[in-house]
């Protein structure tokens, strides 16, 4: 009888745990379009070409509506039990930690491998999904309405995986966050369903990242150098095959000094339950090469979904 009771208790625990699905972590940011329209952009010279990037810090410090809008969207997502990362808090964290630039200059071409502010945001927040919000206010006499575009972007691949667009009903309310919340709420359940379906698919098929292998130009070794009768490129291919979900990856380009892997499917979580990203996956590869073949290598993260392994020195 005691054994039967114990079995029933264990069965109940399993059923309860199986019903607790994991939800993706969300961070809400204003879109590039909104930042550009409202003058919150930074222009810099990128090897002779003028490039603009969003200035989130100035936007948050200058636009009270933006803070309220992000807060309103956060509330809607929290009501649906999605874990949240707050943009303002993440920006402060980046400043407090004084994150290094991690810029590497090529010995041959002088090219730089830089990391954008959005990549830093993603890497610091480790949010699974970036929710980009764009809105405009329409005035019709004493009434106002809001036209919005809400996009769910996979932080690892930059692919849009959910979306909602529309115009809310005209209202006498002058508060933009209230108008936006009223406009968005009717589509929010379907939007969240798209997010959750995509995340559930990742748990089954693995998270997608990209990985570059490069070699320092020292002449000591390259990817065709043999170890125990196998070229280094073969050794790396085999390790990636073993450590990816269902052995799924695509070797896009390869030479004696360069390999580009795309659509590399990695587990969502490490064995200790922590989040797995491109950097941690590639660190495991680096550790394998160090321990088994005494190969020195450096790992450089480029956001959550891309990492570079530079072999040599």
PDB file of C-alpha atoms in Angstrom:
ATOM      1  CA  UNK A   1       0.000   0.000   0.000  1.00  0.00           C
ATOM      2  CA  UNK A   2       2.829   2.395   0.893  1.00  0.00           C
ATOM      3  CA  UNK A   3       4.534   1.609  -2.398  1.00  0.00           C
ATOM      4  CA  UNK A   4       1.330   2.414  -4.299  1.00  0.00           C
ATOM      5  CA  UNK A   5       0.957   5.748  -2.475  1.00  0.00           C
ATOM      6  CA  UNK A   6       4.598   6.640  -3.181  1.00  0.00           C
ATOM      7  CA  UNK A   7       4.131   5.797  -6.865  1.00  0.00           C
ATOM      8  CA  UNK A   8       1.044   8.012  -7.067  1.00  0.00           C
ATOM      9  CA  UNK A   9       2.911  10.919  -5.430  1.00  0.00           C
ATOM     10  CA  UNK A  10       5.822  10.597  -7.862  1.00  0.00           C
ATOM     11  CA  UNK A  11       3.388  10.475 -10.778  1.00  0.00           C
ATOM     12  CA  UNK A  12       1.716  13.684  -9.608  1.00  0.00           C
ATOM     13  CA  UNK A  13       5.087  15.427  -9.283  1.00  0.00           C
ATOM     14  CA  UNK A  14       6.041  14.393 -12.829  1.00  0.00           C
ATOM     15  CA  UNK A  15       2.725  15.654 -14.203  1.00  0.00           C
ATOM     16  CA  UNK A  16       3.110  18.999 -12.407  1.00  0.00           C
ATOM     17  CA  UNK A  17       6.682  19.493 -13.643  1.00  0.00           C
ATOM     18  CA  UNK A  18       5.785  18.537 -17.203  1.00  0.00           C
ATOM     19  CA  UNK A  19       3.083  21.185 -17.233  1.00  0.00           C
ATOM     20  CA  UNK A  20       5.517  23.946 -16.301  1.00  0.00           C
ATOM     21  CA  UNK A  21       6.806  24.975 -19.716  1.00  0.00           C
ATOM     22  CA  UNK A  22       9.790  27.270 -19.904  1.00  0.00           C
ATOM     23  CA  UNK A  23       9.142  30.664 -21.408  1.00  0.00           C
ATOM     24  CA  UNK A  24      11.634  32.793 -23.368  1.00  0.00           C
ATOM     25  CA  UNK A  25      13.176  35.827 -21.693  1.00  0.00           C
ATOM     26  CA  UNK A  26      12.039  39.129 -23.257  1.00  0.00           C
ATOM     27  CA  UNK A  27      13.609  42.590 -23.602  1.00  0.00           C
ATOM     28  CA  UNK A  28      11.627  45.473 -25.132  1.00  0.00           C
ATOM     29  CA  UNK A  29      13.536  48.090 -27.165  1.00  0.00           C
ATOM     30  CA  UNK A  30      12.468  50.944 -29.462  1.00  0.00           C
ATOM     31  CA  UNK A  31      13.023  50.085 -33.131  1.00  0.00           C
ATOM     32  CA  UNK A  32      15.735  51.697 -35.250  1.00  0.00           C
ATOM     33  CA  UNK A  33      12.976  53.442 -37.225  1.00  0.00           C
ATOM     34  CA  UNK A  34      11.498  55.027 -34.102  1.00  0.00           C
ATOM     35  CA  UNK A  35      14.940  56.116 -32.843  1.00  0.00           C
ATOM     36  CA  UNK A  36      15.771  57.654 -36.237  1.00  0.00           C
ATOM     37  CA  UNK A  37      12.436  59.465 -36.529  1.00  0.00           C
ATOM     38  CA  UNK A  38      12.870  60.952 -33.066  1.00  0.00           C
ATOM     39  CA  UNK A  39      16.538  61.916 -33.402  1.00  0.00           C
ATOM     40  CA  UNK A  40      18.020  59.291 -31.092  1.00  0.00           C
ATOM     41  CA  UNK A  41      20.817  58.018 -33.315  1.00  0.00           C
ATOM     42  CA  UNK A  42      24.604  58.145 -33.173  1.00  0.00           C
ATOM     43  CA  UNK A  43      26.536  58.561 -36.431  1.00  0.00           C
ATOM     44  CA  UNK A  44      30.071  57.204 -36.719  1.00  0.00           C
ATOM     45  CA  UNK A  45      32.609  56.528 -39.431  1.00  0.00           C
ATOM     46  CA  UNK A  46      32.876  52.822 -40.270  1.00  0.00           C
ATOM     47  CA  UNK A  47      35.950  52.554 -42.517  1.00  0.00           C
ATOM     48  CA  UNK A  48      34.868  55.526 -44.633  1.00  0.00           C
ATOM     49  CA  UNK A  49      31.119  54.829 -44.581  1.00  0.00           C
ATOM     50  CA  UNK A  50      28.757  56.804 -42.351  1.00  0.00           C
ATOM     51  CA  UNK A  51      26.707  54.462 -40.170  1.00  0.00           C
ATOM     52  CA  UNK A  52      23.922  55.176 -37.699  1.00  0.00           C
ATOM     53  CA  UNK A  53      23.134  53.180 -34.563  1.00  0.00           C
ATOM     54  CA  UNK A  54      20.371  53.758 -31.976  1.00  0.00           C
ATOM     55  CA  UNK A  55      21.254  55.861 -28.937  1.00  0.00           C
ATOM     56  CA  UNK A  56      19.103  54.037 -26.370  1.00  0.00           C
ATOM     57  CA  UNK A  57      20.591  55.829 -23.384  1.00  0.00           C
ATOM     58  CA  UNK A  58      19.724  59.319 -24.638  1.00  0.00           C
ATOM     59  CA  UNK A  59      16.279  58.137 -25.732  1.00  0.00           C
ATOM     60  CA  UNK A  60      15.480  56.776 -22.275  1.00  0.00           C
ATOM     61  CA  UNK A  61      16.815  59.887 -20.547  1.00  0.00           C
ATOM     62  CA  UNK A  62      14.965  62.300 -22.860  1.00  0.00           C
ATOM     63  CA  UNK A  63      11.646  60.691 -23.788  1.00  0.00           C
ATOM     64  CA  UNK A  64       9.277  60.020 -20.894  1.00  0.00           C
ATOM     65  CA  UNK A  65       6.771  58.371 -23.243  1.00  0.00           C
ATOM     66  CA  UNK A  66       9.356  55.761 -24.224  1.00  0.00           C
ATOM     67  CA  UNK A  67       9.831  54.696 -20.603  1.00  0.00           C
ATOM     68  CA  UNK A  68       6.072  54.464 -20.125  1.00  0.00           C
ATOM     69  CA  UNK A  69       5.582  52.533 -23.367  1.00  0.00           C
ATOM     70  CA  UNK A  70       8.286  50.000 -22.438  1.00  0.00           C
ATOM     71  CA  UNK A  71       6.711  49.704 -18.999  1.00  0.00           C
ATOM     72  CA  UNK A  72       3.273  49.098 -20.532  1.00  0.00           C
ATOM     73  CA  UNK A  73       4.561  46.355 -22.844  1.00  0.00           C
ATOM     74  CA  UNK A  74       6.533  44.813 -19.983  1.00  0.00           C
ATOM     75  CA  UNK A  75       3.349  44.685 -17.914  1.00  0.00           C
ATOM     76  CA  UNK A  76       1.436  42.933 -20.684  1.00  0.00           C
ATOM     77  CA  UNK A  77       4.210  40.334 -21.015  1.00  0.00           C
ATOM     78  CA  UNK A  78       4.568  39.887 -17.243  1.00  0.00           C
ATOM     79  CA  UNK A  79       0.813  39.249 -17.006  1.00  0.00           C
ATOM     80  CA  UNK A  80       1.436  36.316 -19.360  1.00  0.00           C
ATOM     81  CA  UNK A  81       4.318  35.043 -17.176  1.00  0.00           C
ATOM     82  CA  UNK A  82       7.178  35.894 -19.551  1.00  0.00           C
ATOM     83  CA  UNK A  83      10.519  36.617 -17.801  1.00  0.00           C
ATOM     84  CA  UNK A  84      11.657  40.171 -18.542  1.00  0.00           C
ATOM     85  CA  UNK A  85      14.883  42.115 -18.864  1.00  0.00           C
ATOM     86  CA  UNK A  86      14.553  45.877 -18.525  1.00  0.00           C
ATOM     87  CA  UNK A  87      16.382  47.935 -21.161  1.00  0.00           C
ATOM     88  CA  UNK A  88      17.301  50.774 -18.801  1.00  0.00           C
ATOM     89  CA  UNK A  89      18.679  48.391 -16.165  1.00  0.00           C
ATOM     90  CA  UNK A  90      20.740  46.500 -18.737  1.00  0.00           C
ATOM     91  CA  UNK A  91      22.264  49.743 -20.056  1.00  0.00           C
ATOM     92  CA  UNK A  92      23.260  50.711 -16.523  1.00  0.00           C
ATOM     93  CA  UNK A  93      24.777  47.281 -16.014  1.00  0.00           C
ATOM     94  CA  UNK A  94      26.891  47.717 -19.139  1.00  0.00           C
ATOM     95  CA  UNK A  95      28.221  51.050 -17.874  1.00  0.00           C
ATOM     96  CA  UNK A  96      28.919  49.726 -14.375  1.00  0.00           C
ATOM     97  CA  UNK A  97      30.888  46.768 -15.663  1.00  0.00           C
ATOM     98  CA  UNK A  98      32.781  48.944 -18.156  1.00  0.00           C
ATOM     99  CA  UNK A  99      32.611  46.282 -20.819  1.00  0.00           C
ATOM    100  CA  UNK A 100      35.761  46.190 -22.919  1.00  0.00           C
ATOM    101  CA  UNK A 101      35.570  46.830 -26.657  1.00  0.00           C
ATOM    102  CA  UNK A 102      36.896  43.381 -27.616  1.00  0.00           C
ATOM    103  CA  UNK A 103      38.266  44.752 -30.876  1.00  0.00           C
ATOM    104  CA  UNK A 104      40.803  42.640 -32.731  1.00  0.00           C
ATOM    105  CA  UNK A 105      42.820  44.117 -35.581  1.00  0.00           C
ATOM    106  CA  UNK A 106      43.967  41.852 -38.402  1.00  0.00           C
ATOM    107  CA  UNK A 107      47.745  41.800 -38.925  1.00  0.00           C
ATOM    108  CA  UNK A 108      47.360  41.659 -42.695  1.00  0.00           C
ATOM    109  CA  UNK A 109      44.441  43.941 -43.577  1.00  0.00           C
ATOM    110  CA  UNK A 110      43.964  46.063 -40.464  1.00  0.00           C
ATOM    111  CA  UNK A 111      40.250  45.158 -40.447  1.00  0.00           C
ATOM    112  CA  UNK A 112      38.449  45.416 -37.136  1.00  0.00           C
ATOM    113  CA  UNK A 113      35.995  42.969 -35.607  1.00  0.00           C
ATOM    114  CA  UNK A 114      33.696  45.263 -33.644  1.00  0.00           C
ATOM    115  CA  UNK A 115      30.644  44.570 -31.511  1.00  0.00           C
ATOM    116  CA  UNK A 116      27.574  46.788 -31.804  1.00  0.00           C
ATOM    117  CA  UNK A 117      25.718  48.246 -28.838  1.00  0.00           C
ATOM    118  CA  UNK A 118      22.749  45.981 -29.576  1.00  0.00           C
ATOM    119  CA  UNK A 119      25.086  42.978 -29.505  1.00  0.00           C
ATOM    120  CA  UNK A 120      26.389  44.139 -26.138  1.00  0.00           C
ATOM    121  CA  UNK A 121      22.837  44.573 -24.911  1.00  0.00           C
ATOM    122  CA  UNK A 122      21.919  41.071 -25.999  1.00  0.00           C
ATOM    123  CA  UNK A 123      25.038  39.518 -24.509  1.00  0.00           C
ATOM    124  CA  UNK A 124      24.586  41.329 -21.192  1.00  0.00           C
ATOM    125  CA  UNK A 125      20.837  40.775 -20.899  1.00  0.00           C
ATOM    126  CA  UNK A 126      20.916  37.268 -22.393  1.00  0.00           C
ATOM    127  CA  UNK A 127      17.321  37.788 -23.508  1.00  0.00           C
ATOM    128  CA  UNK A 128      16.009  35.113 -25.857  1.00  0.00           C
ATOM    129  CA  UNK A 129      13.703  37.523 -27.692  1.00  0.00           C
ATOM    130  CA  UNK A 130      14.093  41.221 -28.494  1.00  0.00           C
ATOM    131  CA  UNK A 131      10.702  42.925 -28.831  1.00  0.00           C
ATOM    132  CA  UNK A 132      11.043  45.957 -31.120  1.00  0.00           C
ATOM    133  CA  UNK A 133       8.260  48.514 -30.873  1.00  0.00           C
ATOM    134  CA  UNK A 134       7.484  51.283 -33.356  1.00  0.00           C
ATOM    135  CA  UNK A 135       4.515  53.623 -33.016  1.00  0.00           C
ATOM    136  CA  UNK A 136       3.083  56.820 -34.445  1.00  0.00           C
ATOM    137  CA  UNK A 137       0.283  58.982 -33.078  1.00  0.00           C
ATOM    138  CA  UNK A 138      -2.628  59.889 -35.351  1.00  0.00           C
ATOM    139  CA  UNK A 139      -4.706  63.000 -34.555  1.00  0.00           C
ATOM    140  CA  UNK A 140      -8.317  63.266 -35.703  1.00  0.00           C
ATOM    141  CA  UNK A 141      -9.822  66.380 -34.182  1.00  0.00           C
ATOM    142  CA  UNK A 142     -10.002  65.944 -30.414  1.00  0.00           C
ATOM    143  CA  UNK A 143      -9.359  62.211 -30.700  1.00  0.00           C
ATOM    144  CA  UNK A 144      -6.082  60.360 -31.051  1.00  0.00           C
ATOM    145  CA  UNK A 145      -5.111  56.856 -32.076  1.00  0.00           C
ATOM    146  CA  UNK A 146      -1.867  54.913 -32.270  1.00  0.00           C
ATOM    147  CA  UNK A 147      -0.537  52.898 -35.191  1.00  0.00           C
ATOM    148  CA  UNK A 148       2.028  50.362 -34.007  1.00  0.00           C
ATOM    149  CA  UNK A 149       4.348  47.631 -35.245  1.00  0.00           C
ATOM    150  CA  UNK A 150       5.543  45.039 -32.733  1.00  0.00           C
ATOM    151  CA  UNK A 151       8.259  42.586 -33.799  1.00  0.00           C
ATOM    152  CA  UNK A 152       9.662  39.605 -31.931  1.00  0.00           C
ATOM    153  CA  UNK A 153      13.311  39.116 -32.981  1.00  0.00           C
ATOM    154  CA  UNK A 154      15.399  36.067 -32.092  1.00  0.00           C
ATOM    155  CA  UNK A 155      18.436  37.533 -30.283  1.00  0.00           C
ATOM    156  CA  UNK A 156      20.674  34.804 -31.643  1.00  0.00           C
ATOM    157  CA  UNK A 157      19.805  34.939 -35.353  1.00  0.00           C
ATOM    158  CA  UNK A 158      18.152  38.387 -35.873  1.00  0.00           C
ATOM    159  CA  UNK A 159      15.220  36.570 -37.491  1.00  0.00           C
ATOM    160  CA  UNK A 160      11.702  37.871 -36.909  1.00  0.00           C
ATOM    161  CA  UNK A 161       9.692  35.087 -35.305  1.00  0.00           C
ATOM    162  CA  UNK A 162       6.537  36.945 -34.240  1.00  0.00           C
ATOM    163  CA  UNK A 163       4.723  40.118 -35.213  1.00  0.00           C
ATOM    164  CA  UNK A 164       1.665  42.255 -34.578  1.00  0.00           C
ATOM    165  CA  UNK A 165       0.605  45.437 -36.367  1.00  0.00           C
ATOM    166  CA  UNK A 166      -2.449  47.636 -36.306  1.00  0.00           C
ATOM    167  CA  UNK A 167      -4.152  50.889 -35.363  1.00  0.00           C
ATOM    168  CA  UNK A 168      -6.071  51.272 -32.144  1.00  0.00           C
ATOM    169  CA  UNK A 169      -9.535  52.744 -31.825  1.00  0.00           C
ATOM    170  CA  UNK A 170      -9.682  56.582 -31.623  1.00  0.00           C
ATOM    171  CA  UNK A 171      -9.825  57.862 -28.067  1.00  0.00           C
ATOM    172  CA  UNK A 172      -9.987  61.146 -26.178  1.00  0.00           C
ATOM    173  CA  UNK A 173      -7.087  59.929 -24.033  1.00  0.00           C
ATOM    174  CA  UNK A 174      -3.917  61.979 -24.516  1.00  0.00           C
ATOM    175  CA  UNK A 175      -1.600  59.417 -22.927  1.00  0.00           C
ATOM    176  CA  UNK A 176       0.371  57.546 -25.576  1.00  0.00           C
ATOM    177  CA  UNK A 177       1.145  54.483 -23.382  1.00  0.00           C
ATOM    178  CA  UNK A 178      -2.566  54.056 -22.656  1.00  0.00           C
ATOM    179  CA  UNK A 179      -3.462  54.331 -26.345  1.00  0.00           C
ATOM    180  CA  UNK A 180      -0.718  51.882 -27.286  1.00  0.00           C
ATOM    181  CA  UNK A 181      -1.662  49.370 -24.616  1.00  0.00           C
ATOM    182  CA  UNK A 182      -5.303  49.473 -25.733  1.00  0.00           C
ATOM    183  CA  UNK A 183      -4.241  48.970 -29.356  1.00  0.00           C
ATOM    184  CA  UNK A 184      -1.815  46.135 -28.674  1.00  0.00           C
ATOM    185  CA  UNK A 185      -3.749  44.109 -26.117  1.00  0.00           C
ATOM    186  CA  UNK A 186      -6.185  42.575 -28.626  1.00  0.00           C
ATOM    187  CA  UNK A 187      -3.282  40.993 -30.553  1.00  0.00           C
ATOM    188  CA  UNK A 188      -1.028  40.183 -27.597  1.00  0.00           C
ATOM    189  CA  UNK A 189      -2.251  36.635 -26.948  1.00  0.00           C
ATOM    190  CA  UNK A 190      -1.587  35.588 -30.544  1.00  0.00           C
ATOM    191  CA  UNK A 191       1.784  37.360 -30.466  1.00  0.00           C
ATOM    192  CA  UNK A 192       2.760  35.478 -27.300  1.00  0.00           C
ATOM    193  CA  UNK A 193       1.564  32.205 -28.833  1.00  0.00           C
ATOM    194  CA  UNK A 194       3.959  32.783 -31.755  1.00  0.00           C
ATOM    195  CA  UNK A 195       6.831  33.449 -29.345  1.00  0.00           C
ATOM    196  CA  UNK A 196       6.125  30.369 -27.239  1.00  0.00           C
ATOM    197  CA  UNK A 197       5.694  28.085 -30.257  1.00  0.00           C
ATOM    198  CA  UNK A 198       9.046  29.215 -31.631  1.00  0.00           C
ATOM    199  CA  UNK A 199      10.761  28.718 -28.260  1.00  0.00           C
ATOM    200  CA  UNK A 200       9.242  25.242 -27.842  1.00  0.00           C
ATOM    201  CA  UNK A 201      10.613  24.374 -31.272  1.00  0.00           C
ATOM    202  CA  UNK A 202      14.080  25.491 -30.148  1.00  0.00           C
ATOM    203  CA  UNK A 203      13.924  23.129 -27.172  1.00  0.00           C
ATOM    204  CA  UNK A 204      13.319  20.230 -29.563  1.00  0.00           C
ATOM    205  CA  UNK A 205      15.665  21.203 -32.407  1.00  0.00           C
ATOM    206  CA  UNK A 206      18.266  23.346 -30.649  1.00  0.00           C
ATOM    207  CA  UNK A 207      19.170  27.017 -30.800  1.00  0.00           C
ATOM    208  CA  UNK A 208      20.733  28.345 -33.994  1.00  0.00           C
ATOM    209  CA  UNK A 209      24.130  30.068 -33.913  1.00  0.00           C
ATOM    210  CA  UNK A 210      26.971  30.802 -36.327  1.00  0.00           C
ATOM    211  CA  UNK A 211      30.641  30.109 -35.730  1.00  0.00           C
ATOM    212  CA  UNK A 212      33.832  31.257 -37.450  1.00  0.00           C
ATOM    213  CA  UNK A 213      37.208  29.542 -37.140  1.00  0.00           C
ATOM    214  CA  UNK A 214      40.241  31.639 -38.018  1.00  0.00           C
ATOM    215  CA  UNK A 215      44.002  31.168 -37.796  1.00  0.00           C
ATOM    216  CA  UNK A 216      46.588  33.749 -36.758  1.00  0.00           C
ATOM    217  CA  UNK A 217      49.112  34.313 -39.560  1.00  0.00           C
ATOM    218  CA  UNK A 218      52.169  33.007 -37.720  1.00  0.00           C
ATOM    219  CA  UNK A 219      53.041  30.109 -40.035  1.00  0.00           C
ATOM    220  CA  UNK A 220      53.047  27.641 -37.123  1.00  0.00           C
ATOM    221  CA  UNK A 221      49.866  25.799 -38.164  1.00  0.00           C
ATOM    222  CA  UNK A 222      46.689  26.063 -40.187  1.00  0.00           C
ATOM    223  CA  UNK A 223      43.459  24.103 -40.495  1.00  0.00           C
ATOM    224  CA  UNK A 224      45.146  21.540 -42.742  1.00  0.00           C
ATOM    225  CA  UNK A 225      47.780  20.719 -40.112  1.00  0.00           C
ATOM    226  CA  UNK A 226      47.502  17.046 -39.130  1.00  0.00           C
ATOM    227  CA  UNK A 227      47.124  15.664 -35.602  1.00  0.00           C
ATOM    228  CA  UNK A 228      47.177  11.875 -35.182  1.00  0.00           C
ATOM    229  CA  UNK A 229      46.574  11.424 -38.901  1.00  0.00           C
ATOM    230  CA  UNK A 230      43.619  13.856 -39.130  1.00  0.00           C
ATOM    231  CA  UNK A 231      43.551  17.415 -40.387  1.00  0.00           C
ATOM    232  CA  UNK A 232      42.505  20.004 -37.823  1.00  0.00           C
ATOM    233  CA  UNK A 233      39.434  20.883 -39.888  1.00  0.00           C
ATOM    234  CA  UNK A 234      38.273  17.238 -39.668  1.00  0.00           C
ATOM    235  CA  UNK A 235      38.781  17.221 -35.905  1.00  0.00           C
ATOM    236  CA  UNK A 236      36.691  20.371 -35.508  1.00  0.00           C
ATOM    237  CA  UNK A 237      33.970  19.029 -37.827  1.00  0.00           C
ATOM    238  CA  UNK A 238      33.691  15.848 -35.759  1.00  0.00           C
ATOM    239  CA  UNK A 239      33.506  17.745 -32.442  1.00  0.00           C
ATOM    240  CA  UNK A 240      30.759  20.032 -33.724  1.00  0.00           C
ATOM    241  CA  UNK A 241      28.803  17.058 -35.076  1.00  0.00           C
ATOM    242  CA  UNK A 242      28.949  15.289 -31.700  1.00  0.00           C
ATOM    243  CA  UNK A 243      28.017  18.362 -29.653  1.00  0.00           C
ATOM    244  CA  UNK A 244      25.175  19.810 -31.762  1.00  0.00           C
ATOM    245  CA  UNK A 245      21.516  18.836 -31.388  1.00  0.00           C
ATOM    246  CA  UNK A 246      20.788  15.988 -33.817  1.00  0.00           C
ATOM    247  CA  UNK A 247      24.229  16.687 -35.407  1.00  0.00           C
ATOM    248  CA  UNK A 248      22.761  19.642 -37.329  1.00  0.00           C
ATOM    249  CA  UNK A 249      25.137  22.271 -38.726  1.00  0.00           C
ATOM    250  CA  UNK A 250      26.108  23.725 -42.087  1.00  0.00           C
ATOM    251  CA  UNK A 251      29.705  24.250 -43.182  1.00  0.00           C
ATOM    252  CA  UNK A 252      29.275  27.263 -45.452  1.00  0.00           C
ATOM    253  CA  UNK A 253      32.890  28.092 -46.359  1.00  0.00           C
ATOM    254  CA  UNK A 254      36.294  26.599 -45.662  1.00  0.00           C
ATOM    255  CA  UNK A 255      39.959  27.080 -46.502  1.00  0.00           C
ATOM    256  CA  UNK A 256      43.260  26.318 -44.820  1.00  0.00           C
ATOM    257  CA  UNK A 257      42.897  29.458 -42.664  1.00  0.00           C
ATOM    258  CA  UNK A 258      39.147  29.979 -42.334  1.00  0.00           C
ATOM    259  CA  UNK A 259      35.939  28.019 -41.680  1.00  0.00           C
ATOM    260  CA  UNK A 260      32.440  29.466 -41.492  1.00  0.00           C
ATOM    261  CA  UNK A 261      29.727  27.371 -39.856  1.00  0.00           C
ATOM    262  CA  UNK A 262      26.065  28.418 -40.104  1.00  0.00           C
ATOM    263  CA  UNK A 263      22.811  27.040 -38.705  1.00  0.00           C
ATOM    264  CA  UNK A 264      24.709  25.349 -35.900  1.00  0.00           C
ATOM    265  CA  UNK A 265      22.065  23.899 -33.567  1.00  0.00           C
ATOM    266  CA  UNK A 266      23.206  23.977 -29.946  1.00  0.00           C
ATOM    267  CA  UNK A 267      21.312  22.987 -26.762  1.00  0.00           C
ATOM    268  CA  UNK A 268      19.367  25.778 -25.048  1.00  0.00           C
ATOM    269  CA  UNK A 269      20.938  24.995 -21.692  1.00  0.00           C
ATOM    270  CA  UNK A 270      24.213  23.741 -20.272  1.00  0.00           C
ATOM    271  CA  UNK A 271      24.322  20.634 -18.086  1.00  0.00           C
ATOM    272  CA  UNK A 272      24.076  22.870 -14.990  1.00  0.00           C
ATOM    273  CA  UNK A 273      20.880  24.523 -16.299  1.00  0.00           C
ATOM    274  CA  UNK A 274      22.531  27.833 -17.278  1.00  0.00           C
ATOM    275  CA  UNK A 275      21.798  29.346 -20.691  1.00  0.00           C
ATOM    276  CA  UNK A 276      23.983  28.128 -23.546  1.00  0.00           C
ATOM    277  CA  UNK A 277      25.062  30.793 -26.042  1.00  0.00           C
ATOM    278  CA  UNK A 278      27.550  30.859 -28.907  1.00  0.00           C
ATOM    279  CA  UNK A 279      30.419  31.978 -26.683  1.00  0.00           C
ATOM    280  CA  UNK A 280      29.992  29.182 -24.135  1.00  0.00           C
ATOM    281  CA  UNK A 281      29.595  26.583 -26.910  1.00  0.00           C
ATOM    282  CA  UNK A 282      32.811  27.724 -28.602  1.00  0.00           C
ATOM    283  CA  UNK A 283      34.647  27.840 -25.275  1.00  0.00           C
ATOM    284  CA  UNK A 284      33.904  24.136 -24.944  1.00  0.00           C
ATOM    285  CA  UNK A 285      35.498  23.616 -28.362  1.00  0.00           C
ATOM    286  CA  UNK A 286      38.531  25.683 -27.337  1.00  0.00           C
ATOM    287  CA  UNK A 287      38.928  23.648 -24.133  1.00  0.00           C
ATOM    288  CA  UNK A 288      38.755  20.421 -26.133  1.00  0.00           C
ATOM    289  CA  UNK A 289      41.508  21.594 -28.511  1.00  0.00           C
ATOM    290  CA  UNK A 290      43.669  22.717 -25.596  1.00  0.00           C
ATOM    291  CA  UNK A 291      43.314  19.542 -23.571  1.00  0.00           C
ATOM    292  CA  UNK A 292      43.540  16.969 -26.348  1.00  0.00           C
ATOM    293  CA  UNK A 293      45.879  18.641 -28.855  1.00  0.00           C
ATOM    294  CA  UNK A 294      47.676  21.407 -26.883  1.00  0.00           C
ATOM    295  CA  UNK A 295      46.344  24.001 -29.350  1.00  0.00           C
ATOM    296  CA  UNK A 296      46.134  27.592 -28.124  1.00  0.00           C
ATOM    297  CA  UNK A 297      43.047  29.556 -29.198  1.00  0.00           C
ATOM    298  CA  UNK A 298      41.114  32.711 -28.344  1.00  0.00           C
ATOM    299  CA  UNK A 299      37.303  33.039 -28.176  1.00  0.00           C
ATOM    300  CA  UNK A 300      35.609  36.292 -29.208  1.00  0.00           C
ATOM    301  CA  UNK A 301      31.853  36.755 -28.731  1.00  0.00           C
ATOM    302  CA  UNK A 302      29.789  38.765 -31.192  1.00  0.00           C
ATOM    303  CA  UNK A 303      26.465  39.016 -29.422  1.00  0.00           C
ATOM    304  CA  UNK A 304      24.675  35.870 -28.287  1.00  0.00           C
ATOM    305  CA  UNK A 305      24.448  34.021 -31.566  1.00  0.00           C
ATOM    306  CA  UNK A 306      27.901  34.363 -33.097  1.00  0.00           C
ATOM    307  CA  UNK A 307      31.390  33.625 -31.868  1.00  0.00           C
ATOM    308  CA  UNK A 308      34.860  33.492 -33.395  1.00  0.00           C
ATOM    309  CA  UNK A 309      37.591  31.032 -32.470  1.00  0.00           C
ATOM    310  CA  UNK A 310      41.051  32.293 -33.465  1.00  0.00           C
ATOM    311  CA  UNK A 311      43.675  29.550 -33.414  1.00  0.00           C
ATOM    312  CA  UNK A 312      47.342  30.240 -32.642  1.00  0.00           C
ATOM    313  CA  UNK A 313      49.366  32.371 -30.233  1.00  0.00           C
TER     314      UNK A 313
END
